[in-house]
CSV table of C-alpha atoms in Angstrom, one decimal:
chain,number,residue,atom,x,y,z
X,1,UNK,CA,76.6,76.0,292.9
X,2,UNK,CA,80.2,74.7,293.0
X,3,UNK,CA,82.7,75.5,290.3
X,4,UNK,CA,85.0,72.4,289.8
X,5,UNK,CA,86.6,70.7,286.9
X,6,UNK,CA,85.1,67.2,286.9
X,7,UNK,CA,82.0,65.4,288.1
X,8,UNK,CA,81.4,62.1,289.7
X,9,UNK,CA,78.0,61.1,288.3
X,10,UNK,CA,76.0,58.8,290.7
X,11,UNK,CA,73.5,56.7,288.8
X,12,UNK,CA,71.1,56.2,291.7
X,13,UNK,CA,68.1,55.4,289.5
X,14,UNK,CA,66.6,53.0,292.1
X,15,UNK,CA,65.8,56.0,294.4
X,16,UNK,CA,63.1,57.1,292.0
X,17,UNK,CA,61.1,54.1,293.1
X,18,UNK,CA,59.8,53.8,296.7
X,19,UNK,CA,61.6,50.9,298.4
X,20,UNK,CA,58.6,50.0,300.6
X,21,UNK,CA,56.4,49.3,297.6
X,22,UNK,CA,55.6,45.7,296.8
X,23,UNK,CA,56.6,46.1,293.2
X,24,UNK,CA,60.0,47.7,293.9
X,25,UNK,CA,62.1,44.6,293.0
X,26,UNK,CA,60.1,44.0,289.9
X,27,UNK,CA,60.5,47.5,288.5
X,28,UNK,CA,64.1,47.7,289.5
X,29,UNK,CA,64.8,44.6,287.4
X,30,UNK,CA,62.5,45.6,284.5
X,31,UNK,CA,63.1,49.3,284.2
X,32,UNK,CA,65.9,50.7,286.4
X,33,UNK,CA,68.5,48.0,285.7
X,34,UNK,CA,68.6,48.7,282.0
X,35,UNK,CA,69.4,52.4,282.4
X,36,UNK,CA,73.0,52.5,283.7
X,37,UNK,CA,74.8,52.5,280.4
X,38,UNK,CA,73.0,55.6,279.1
X,39,UNK,CA,74.7,57.8,281.7
X,40,UNK,CA,77.9,57.5,279.7
X,41,UNK,CA,76.4,60.0,277.3
X,42,UNK,CA,76.4,62.6,280.1
X,43,UNK,CA,80.1,62.4,280.8
X,44,UNK,CA,82.8,64.7,279.7
X,45,UNK,CA,86.5,63.9,279.4
X,46,UNK,CA,87.9,63.4,282.9
X,47,UNK,CA,84.5,62.7,284.6
X,48,UNK,CA,83.6,59.4,286.4
X,49,UNK,CA,80.4,57.3,286.6
X,50,UNK,CA,79.3,55.2,289.6
X,51,UNK,CA,77.1,52.2,288.7
X,52,UNK,CA,76.2,49.0,290.5
X,53,UNK,CA,77.9,46.6,288.0
X,54,UNK,CA,80.4,46.6,285.2
X,55,UNK,CA,79.2,48.0,281.9
X,56,UNK,CA,79.7,46.5,278.4
X,57,UNK,CA,83.4,47.1,277.6
X,58,UNK,CA,82.7,47.4,273.9
X,59,UNK,CA,80.0,50.0,274.5
X,60,UNK,CA,82.3,51.9,276.8
X,61,UNK,CA,85.0,52.0,274.1
X,62,UNK,CA,82.3,53.2,271.6
X,63,UNK,CA,81.3,56.1,273.8
X,64,UNK,CA,85.0,56.9,274.4
X,65,UNK,CA,85.5,57.2,270.6
X,66,UNK,CA,82.6,59.6,270.3
X,67,UNK,CA,83.2,62.0,273.2
X,68,UNK,CA,86.7,61.1,274.5
X,69,UNK,CA,86.2,59.7,277.9
X,70,UNK,CA,89.4,57.7,278.3
X,71,UNK,CA,90.1,54.2,279.6
X,72,UNK,CA,87.0,52.4,281.0
X,73,UNK,CA,88.9,51.6,284.3
X,74,UNK,CA,89.5,55.3,284.8
X,75,UNK,CA,85.9,56.6,284.4
X,76,UNK,CA,83.5,53.8,285.4
X,77,UNK,CA,83.4,52.4,288.9
X,78,UNK,CA,81.1,49.5,289.7
X,79,UNK,CA,80.1,49.3,293.3
X,80,UNK,CA,78.2,46.1,293.3
X,81,UNK,CA,74.8,45.4,295.0
X,82,UNK,CA,73.6,45.2,298.6
X,83,UNK,CA,70.3,43.9,299.9
X,84,UNK,CA,68.8,47.4,299.9
X,85,UNK,CA,69.8,47.8,296.2
X,86,UNK,CA,70.7,51.4,296.9
X,87,UNK,CA,73.8,52.3,294.9
X,88,UNK,CA,75.2,54.5,297.7
X,89,UNK,CA,74.9,51.7,300.2
X,90,UNK,CA,76.8,49.4,297.9
X,91,UNK,CA,79.6,52.0,297.3
X,92,UNK,CA,80.0,52.7,301.0
X,93,UNK,CA,80.3,49.0,301.7
X,94,UNK,CA,82.8,48.4,298.9
X,95,UNK,CA,86.4,49.2,300.1
X,96,UNK,CA,87.8,48.9,296.6
X,97,UNK,CA,85.3,51.2,295.0
X,98,UNK,CA,85.7,53.8,297.7
X,99,UNK,CA,89.5,53.5,297.3
X,100,UNK,CA,89.3,54.2,293.6
X,101,UNK,CA,87.0,57.2,294.1
X,102,UNK,CA,89.2,58.7,296.8
X,103,UNK,CA,92.3,58.2,294.7
X,104,UNK,CA,90.8,60.0,291.6
X,105,UNK,CA,88.3,62.4,293.0
X,106,UNK,CA,90.1,65.2,294.9
X,107,UNK,CA,87.8,67.8,296.7
X,108,UNK,CA,89.7,70.6,295.0
X,109,UNK,CA,88.8,69.6,291.4
X,110,UNK,CA,85.7,67.3,291.7
X,111,UNK,CA,82.0,67.5,292.7
X,112,UNK,CA,79.1,65.0,292.8
X,113,UNK,CA,76.1,65.1,290.5
X,114,UNK,CA,73.4,62.5,290.8
X,115,UNK,CA,70.5,61.0,288.8
X,116,UNK,CA,68.3,62.3,291.7
X,117,UNK,CA,69.4,64.5,294.6
X,118,UNK,CA,68.6,62.6,297.8
X,119,UNK,CA,69.9,62.4,301.4
X,120,UNK,CA,71.5,59.1,300.5
X,121,UNK,CA,73.7,60.8,298.0
X,122,UNK,CA,74.7,63.3,300.6
X,123,UNK,CA,76.1,60.4,302.7
X,124,UNK,CA,78.4,59.5,299.8
X,125,UNK,CA,79.4,63.1,299.3
X,126,UNK,CA,80.3,63.4,303.0
X,127,UNK,CA,82.3,60.2,303.0
X,128,UNK,CA,84.3,61.4,300.0
X,129,UNK,CA,84.6,65.0,301.1
X,130,UNK,CA,83.2,66.2,297.8
X,131,UNK,CA,80.7,69.0,297.3
X,132,UNK,CA,77.3,68.3,295.6
X,133,UNK,CA,76.6,70.3,292.4
X,134,UNK,CA,73.0,71.5,292.6
X,135,UNK,CA,70.6,72.1,295.4
X,136,UNK,CA,71.8,73.1,298.9
X,137,UNK,CA,72.3,69.9,301.0
X,138,UNK,CA,70.1,71.4,303.8
X,139,UNK,CA,67.2,71.7,301.4
X,140,UNK,CA,67.7,68.1,300.1
X,141,UNK,CA,67.7,66.9,303.7
X,142,UNK,CA,64.5,68.8,304.4
X,143,UNK,CA,62.7,67.2,301.5
X,144,UNK,CA,62.5,69.8,298.8
X,145,UNK,CA,63.6,67.6,295.9
X,146,UNK,CA,61.5,64.7,297.2
X,147,UNK,CA,58.5,67.1,297.3
X,148,UNK,CA,58.9,68.4,293.8
X,149,UNK,CA,59.0,64.8,292.5
X,150,UNK,CA,55.8,64.0,294.5
X,151,UNK,CA,53.0,64.2,291.9
X,152,UNK,CA,50.4,65.5,294.5
X,153,UNK,CA,52.7,68.1,296.0
X,154,UNK,CA,53.6,69.4,292.5
X,155,UNK,CA,49.9,69.4,291.4
X,156,UNK,CA,49.1,71.7,294.3
X,157,UNK,CA,52.1,73.9,293.5
X,158,UNK,CA,50.9,74.2,289.8
X,159,UNK,CA,47.3,74.9,290.8
X,160,UNK,CA,48.4,77.7,293.1
X,161,UNK,CA,50.5,79.1,290.3
X,162,UNK,CA,47.4,79.2,288.0
X,163,UNK,CA,48.7,76.4,285.7
X,164,UNK,CA,46.0,74.0,284.4
X,165,UNK,CA,46.2,70.5,286.0
X,166,UNK,CA,44.2,67.2,285.7
X,167,UNK,CA,41.1,67.2,288.0
X,168,UNK,CA,41.0,64.5,290.7
X,169,UNK,CA,41.3,63.5,294.3
X,170,UNK,CA,44.0,61.8,296.4
X,171,UNK,CA,43.5,58.6,298.3
X,172,UNK,CA,45.8,57.9,301.3
X,173,UNK,CA,44.8,54.3,302.1
X,174,UNK,CA,43.0,51.3,300.6
X,175,UNK,CA,39.6,52.4,302.1
X,176,UNK,CA,39.8,55.8,300.6
X,177,UNK,CA,41.0,54.4,297.2
X,178,UNK,CA,38.1,52.1,296.9
X,179,UNK,CA,35.7,54.9,297.8
X,180,UNK,CA,37.2,57.2,295.3
X,181,UNK,CA,37.0,54.5,292.6
X,182,UNK,CA,33.3,54.1,293.3
X,183,UNK,CA,32.7,57.8,293.1
X,184,UNK,CA,34.7,58.5,290.0
X,185,UNK,CA,33.4,55.3,288.3
X,186,UNK,CA,30.0,56.8,288.3
X,187,UNK,CA,31.2,59.8,286.4
X,188,UNK,CA,33.9,58.4,284.0
X,189,UNK,CA,34.1,55.3,282.0
X,190,UNK,CA,37.9,55.0,282.5
X,191,UNK,CA,40.0,56.1,285.5
X,192,UNK,CA,43.7,56.8,285.9
X,193,UNK,CA,45.5,55.9,289.1
X,194,UNK,CA,48.9,57.4,289.8
X,195,UNK,CA,51.1,56.7,292.8
X,196,UNK,CA,52.5,60.0,293.8
X,197,UNK,CA,56.1,58.9,294.3
X,198,UNK,CA,56.8,56.6,291.4
X,199,UNK,CA,58.9,57.3,288.3
X,200,UNK,CA,58.7,56.4,284.7
X,201,UNK,CA,55.0,55.4,284.6
X,202,UNK,CA,55.7,52.4,286.8
X,203,UNK,CA,53.2,53.6,289.4
X,204,UNK,CA,50.3,54.2,286.9
X,205,UNK,CA,47.3,52.0,286.4
X,206,UNK,CA,44.2,52.8,284.2
X,207,UNK,CA,40.9,51.2,283.2
X,208,UNK,CA,37.3,51.0,284.2
X,209,UNK,CA,36.7,51.5,287.9
X,210,UNK,CA,35.4,47.9,288.5
X,211,UNK,CA,38.5,46.5,286.8
X,212,UNK,CA,40.8,48.7,288.9
X,213,UNK,CA,39.0,47.6,292.1
X,214,UNK,CA,39.9,44.0,291.3
X,215,UNK,CA,43.5,44.9,290.6
X,216,UNK,CA,44.5,47.2,293.4
X,217,UNK,CA,44.8,44.5,296.0
X,218,UNK,CA,48.0,43.3,294.2
X,219,UNK,CA,49.0,46.8,293.0
X,220,UNK,CA,48.5,49.0,296.1
X,221,UNK,CA,50.1,48.4,299.5
X,222,UNK,CA,50.8,51.9,300.9
X,223,UNK,CA,51.3,55.6,300.1
X,224,UNK,CA,49.2,58.2,298.3
X,225,UNK,CA,47.4,57.6,295.0
X,226,UNK,CA,45.9,60.2,292.8
X,227,UNK,CA,42.5,59.2,291.3
X,228,UNK,CA,41.8,61.1,288.0
X,229,UNK,CA,39.7,60.7,284.9
X,230,UNK,CA,41.5,59.0,282.0
X,231,UNK,CA,42.0,61.9,279.5
X,232,UNK,CA,41.7,61.6,275.7
X,233,UNK,CA,45.3,62.8,275.3
X,234,UNK,CA,46.4,63.7,271.8
X,235,UNK,CA,50.0,64.6,272.5
X,236,UNK,CA,52.4,64.7,275.5
X,237,UNK,CA,55.3,67.2,275.7
X,238,UNK,CA,58.2,67.3,278.0
X,239,UNK,CA,59.8,70.6,278.8
X,240,UNK,CA,63.4,70.7,280.1
X,241,UNK,CA,64.5,73.7,282.1
X,242,UNK,CA,68.0,74.3,283.7
X,243,UNK,CA,67.8,76.1,287.0
X,244,UNK,CA,70.9,77.8,288.4
X,245,UNK,CA,71.9,80.6,290.8
X,246,UNK,CA,71.8,83.0,287.9
X,247,UNK,CA,68.3,82.1,286.6
X,248,UNK,CA,66.3,79.6,284.5
X,249,UNK,CA,66.9,78.5,280.9
X,250,UNK,CA,64.5,76.5,278.8
X,251,UNK,CA,66.5,73.9,276.9
X,252,UNK,CA,63.6,72.6,274.8
X,253,UNK,CA,60.3,70.9,274.6
X,254,UNK,CA,59.9,67.4,273.1
X,255,UNK,CA,57.0,65.4,271.7
X,256,UNK,CA,56.8,62.1,273.5
X,257,UNK,CA,56.3,58.7,271.9
X,258,UNK,CA,54.1,56.0,273.3
X,259,UNK,CA,53.6,52.4,272.2
X,260,UNK,CA,51.4,49.7,273.9
X,261,UNK,CA,50.4,52.2,276.5
X,262,UNK,CA,54.0,53.0,277.6
X,263,UNK,CA,56.5,55.7,277.0
X,264,UNK,CA,59.3,54.7,274.6
X,265,UNK,CA,61.0,57.9,273.4
X,266,UNK,CA,60.6,61.4,272.1
X,267,UNK,CA,61.2,63.8,269.3
X,268,UNK,CA,62.5,67.3,269.8
X,269,UNK,CA,61.6,70.1,269.2
X,270,UNK,CA,57.9,69.6,269.6
X,271,UNK,CA,57.3,71.2,266.2
X,272,UNK,CA,59.9,69.2,264.3
X,273,UNK,CA,61.4,71.0,261.3
X,274,UNK,CA,59.6,69.6,258.2
X,275,UNK,CA,56.5,68.7,260.1
X,276,UNK,CA,55.6,72.0,261.7
X,277,UNK,CA,52.2,72.2,260.0
X,278,UNK,CA,51.0,69.0,261.7
X,279,UNK,CA,51.4,70.5,265.2
X,280,UNK,CA,50.6,74.2,264.4
X,281,UNK,CA,47.3,74.0,266.4
X,282,UNK,CA,49.1,72.8,269.6
X,283,UNK,CA,49.8,75.8,271.9
X,284,UNK,CA,53.4,74.8,272.7
X,285,UNK,CA,54.0,78.5,273.6
X,286,UNK,CA,51.8,77.9,276.7
X,287,UNK,CA,54.2,75.1,277.7
X,288,UNK,CA,57.2,77.4,277.3
X,289,UNK,CA,55.6,80.0,279.5
X,290,UNK,CA,54.3,77.5,282.1
X,291,UNK,CA,57.6,75.7,282.3
X,292,UNK,CA,59.6,78.8,283.0
X,293,UNK,CA,57.0,80.0,285.5
X,294,UNK,CA,57.1,76.8,287.5
X,295,UNK,CA,60.9,76.6,287.3
X,296,UNK,CA,61.2,80.1,288.7
X,297,UNK,CA,59.0,79.0,291.7
X,298,UNK,CA,61.2,76.0,292.2
X,299,UNK,CA,64.3,78.2,292.0
X,300,UNK,CA,62.9,80.6,294.6
X,301,UNK,CA,62.5,77.7,296.9
X,302,UNK,CA,66.1,76.8,296.4
X,303,UNK,CA,66.0,73.9,293.8
X,304,UNK,CA,69.0,73.8,291.4
X,305,UNK,CA,69.4,71.4,288.5
X,306,UNK,CA,67.3,70.0,285.6
X,307,UNK,CA,63.5,70.3,285.9
X,308,UNK,CA,61.5,68.2,283.5
X,309,UNK,CA,57.8,68.7,283.3
X,310,UNK,CA,55.3,66.6,281.4
X,311,UNK,CA,52.4,68.3,279.7
X,312,UNK,CA,49.3,66.8,278.1
X,313,UNK,CA,47.3,68.2,275.1
X,314,UNK,CA,43.7,66.9,275.4
X,315,UNK,CA,41.5,66.4,272.3
X,316,UNK,CA,39.5,69.5,271.6
X,317,UNK,CA,41.6,71.6,274.0
X,318,UNK,CA,44.9,72.0,272.2
X,319,UNK,CA,45.1,75.6,273.2
X,320,UNK,CA,45.2,74.8,277.0
X,321,UNK,CA,47.9,72.2,277.9
X,322,UNK,CA,47.7,70.7,281.4
X,323,UNK,CA,50.8,69.9,283.4
X,324,UNK,CA,51.0,66.3,284.6
X,325,UNK,CA,54.0,66.0,286.8
X,326,UNK,CA,57.5,67.2,287.6
X,327,UNK,CA,60.6,65.0,287.3
X,328,UNK,CA,63.4,66.8,289.2
X,329,UNK,CA,66.1,64.4,288.1
X,330,UNK,CA,68.1,63.4,285.0
X,331,UNK,CA,65.7,62.0,282.4
X,332,UNK,CA,65.8,60.8,278.8
X,333,UNK,CA,65.4,64.2,277.2
X,334,UNK,CA,68.3,65.5,279.4
X,335,UNK,CA,70.9,62.9,278.6
X,336,UNK,CA,70.3,63.1,274.9
X,337,UNK,CA,70.6,66.9,275.0
X,338,UNK,CA,73.8,66.5,277.1
X,339,UNK,CA,75.3,64.1,274.5
X,340,UNK,CA,74.3,66.5,271.7
X,341,UNK,CA,76.1,69.3,273.4
X,342,UNK,CA,79.3,67.2,273.9
X,343,UNK,CA,79.4,65.8,270.4
X,344,UNK,CA,78.0,68.6,268.2
X,345,UNK,CA,79.2,71.6,270.3
X,346,UNK,CA,77.5,74.9,269.8
X,347,UNK,CA,75.5,73.7,266.8
X,348,UNK,CA,73.7,71.0,268.9
X,349,UNK,CA,70.4,73.0,269.1
X,350,UNK,CA,70.2,73.0,265.3
X,351,UNK,CA,69.7,69.2,265.4
X,352,UNK,CA,66.3,67.5,265.4
X,353,UNK,CA,66.5,64.9,268.2
X,354,UNK,CA,64.9,61.5,268.1
X,355,UNK,CA,65.2,59.0,270.9
X,356,UNK,CA,63.8,55.5,271.1
X,357,UNK,CA,64.2,53.2,274.1
X,358,UNK,CA,63.5,49.5,274.7
X,359,UNK,CA,63.6,48.6,271.0
X,360,UNK,CA,63.4,44.9,270.3
X,361,UNK,CA,66.9,43.8,269.3
X,362,UNK,CA,67.9,40.7,267.4
X,363,UNK,CA,71.6,41.0,268.2
X,364,UNK,CA,73.1,39.4,271.3
X,365,UNK,CA,75.9,42.0,271.9
X,366,UNK,CA,76.8,45.6,271.1
X,367,UNK,CA,79.7,44.4,269.0
X,368,UNK,CA,77.4,42.4,266.7
X,369,UNK,CA,74.9,45.2,266.5
X,370,UNK,CA,77.4,47.9,265.8
X,371,UNK,CA,79.1,45.8,263.1
X,372,UNK,CA,75.7,45.4,261.3
X,373,UNK,CA,74.8,49.1,261.7
X,374,UNK,CA,78.2,50.2,260.3
X,375,UNK,CA,77.1,48.6,257.0
X,376,UNK,CA,73.8,50.5,256.7
X,377,UNK,CA,73.5,53.4,254.3
X,378,UNK,CA,70.7,55.8,253.4
X,379,UNK,CA,70.9,57.4,250.0
X,380,UNK,CA,74.6,56.3,249.9
X,381,UNK,CA,75.4,57.9,253.3
X,382,UNK,CA,76.5,56.0,256.3
X,383,UNK,CA,74.0,56.5,259.2
X,384,UNK,CA,75.8,55.0,262.2
X,385,UNK,CA,77.9,57.5,264.1
X,386,UNK,CA,81.0,55.7,265.3
X,387,UNK,CA,83.6,58.5,265.3
X,388,UNK,CA,83.8,62.2,266.0
X,389,UNK,CA,82.8,65.0,263.6
X,390,UNK,CA,79.7,63.5,262.0
X,391,UNK,CA,77.1,66.0,260.8
X,392,UNK,CA,74.1,63.7,261.4
X,393,UNK,CA,73.2,60.1,262.1
X,394,UNK,CA,72.4,57.7,264.9
X,395,UNK,CA,74.1,56.5,268.0
X,396,UNK,CA,73.3,53.6,270.3
X,397,UNK,CA,72.5,54.9,273.8
X,398,UNK,CA,72.1,51.5,275.5
X,399,UNK,CA,73.8,48.3,274.4
X,400,UNK,CA,71.6,45.2,273.9
X,401,UNK,CA,70.3,43.8,277.2
X,402,UNK,CA,67.5,41.3,277.6
X,403,UNK,CA,66.6,41.5,273.9
X,404,UNK,CA,66.3,45.3,273.8
X,405,UNK,CA,68.4,48.3,272.9
X,406,UNK,CA,68.1,52.1,272.7
X,407,UNK,CA,69.2,54.7,270.2
X,408,UNK,CA,69.2,58.4,269.4
X,409,UNK,CA,69.0,59.9,265.9
X,410,UNK,CA,70.3,63.5,265.1
X,411,UNK,CA,69.4,65.2,261.9
X,412,UNK,CA,68.2,68.4,260.2
X,413,UNK,CA,64.5,67.6,259.9
X,414,UNK,CA,61.6,65.2,260.3
X,415,UNK,CA,62.2,63.6,256.9
X,416,UNK,CA,65.7,62.6,257.7
X,417,UNK,CA,64.8,61.2,261.1
X,418,UNK,CA,61.8,59.2,259.7
X,419,UNK,CA,63.8,57.8,256.9
X,420,UNK,CA,66.7,56.7,259.1
X,421,UNK,CA,64.4,55.1,261.6
X,422,UNK,CA,62.5,53.3,258.9
X,423,UNK,CA,65.7,52.0,257.5
X,424,UNK,CA,67.3,50.8,260.7
X,425,UNK,CA,64.4,49.6,262.9
X,426,UNK,CA,63.9,46.3,261.0
X,427,UNK,CA,67.6,45.7,260.9
X,428,UNK,CA,68.0,46.2,264.7
X,429,UNK,CA,65.1,43.9,265.3
X,430,UNK,CA,66.9,41.3,263.2
X,431,UNK,CA,64.4,41.2,260.4
X,432,UNK,CA,66.8,42.2,257.7
């Protein structure tokens, strides 16, 4: 791994979605396009961020106040969009953006990090003459990171390591998919379909087999799909492991939050201080052990970076968590942890973390939202963090966009987190 002073962070979130899928454009607009501002939380003073369009200037100024990023023009470069919607394609075609990057990012002091390590990002690194921080470029080119993010590949890897996984079969075309639905429909009332190369739940579909057979014509067009029973899942945990040349480090395990069938955030640690008794029966220690075991396998194969694994606790089997998938890329848990490290320093891991994304928002702009939140108090204490050195409170992680916003709350225990969320959620929605 390289040892340089500053990073150019490439927010290539679109590469977690297969471009040849019929729903690529829809999910890019609905999911990916709302993520770019949150990467500001991963920057350190002197770093730069490459995004496809200009970010909200008030929000940039806010993040600068919190972690000292500097002038927006010095640390955010917007590359624009091309027909492919690939961020690297847009950057390479934008003479002004490339000129800015070449002027600021010297090979002696800079390296590239990316949302996801791909051959496309290597093209940008080569054009700028910058090293990539993470996995060896030859392994990225040969498909190692792509394979780890492939749900079927990773499922086989986990099985071979003796880690429990969800039973099921893979279908590689429409004929096989219909046949598998018929077979599994005879055994299970509800089925889960998972496209193997889709991020963020965008490639999942569940329901009775007959209903799925009616839907797959518009949902499936190519690729491999895993056909599995729909589990009675009680809790889902995400484990975050840092993999480097020197070894592996477990950064934490969260407890994920779902609403209306979709992921919308997390709380960490899994056994939140103040609510440990509620989760005592869940064998989170097995997640710790399994995460480190799988991370060591990935490390031996040459992967470097952040490895996030999703684990399910099934009703009646809380002692045996099953691993669902690997996300070898920067995810929600990772960026909140990175911000906590920057803002709270060495005491970051004493904080309880709470992240909520895609919250309905009744405010048209970050300026209006932040002004309202600055007035909010809980037991006489201001809760909105808008300057350095706060001990606890909430930050906005994504400014209002399309009627939604995101936040993170940091505090000592579950009681504080719950009370702050209960206080601010109706205000954010515009109900108070």
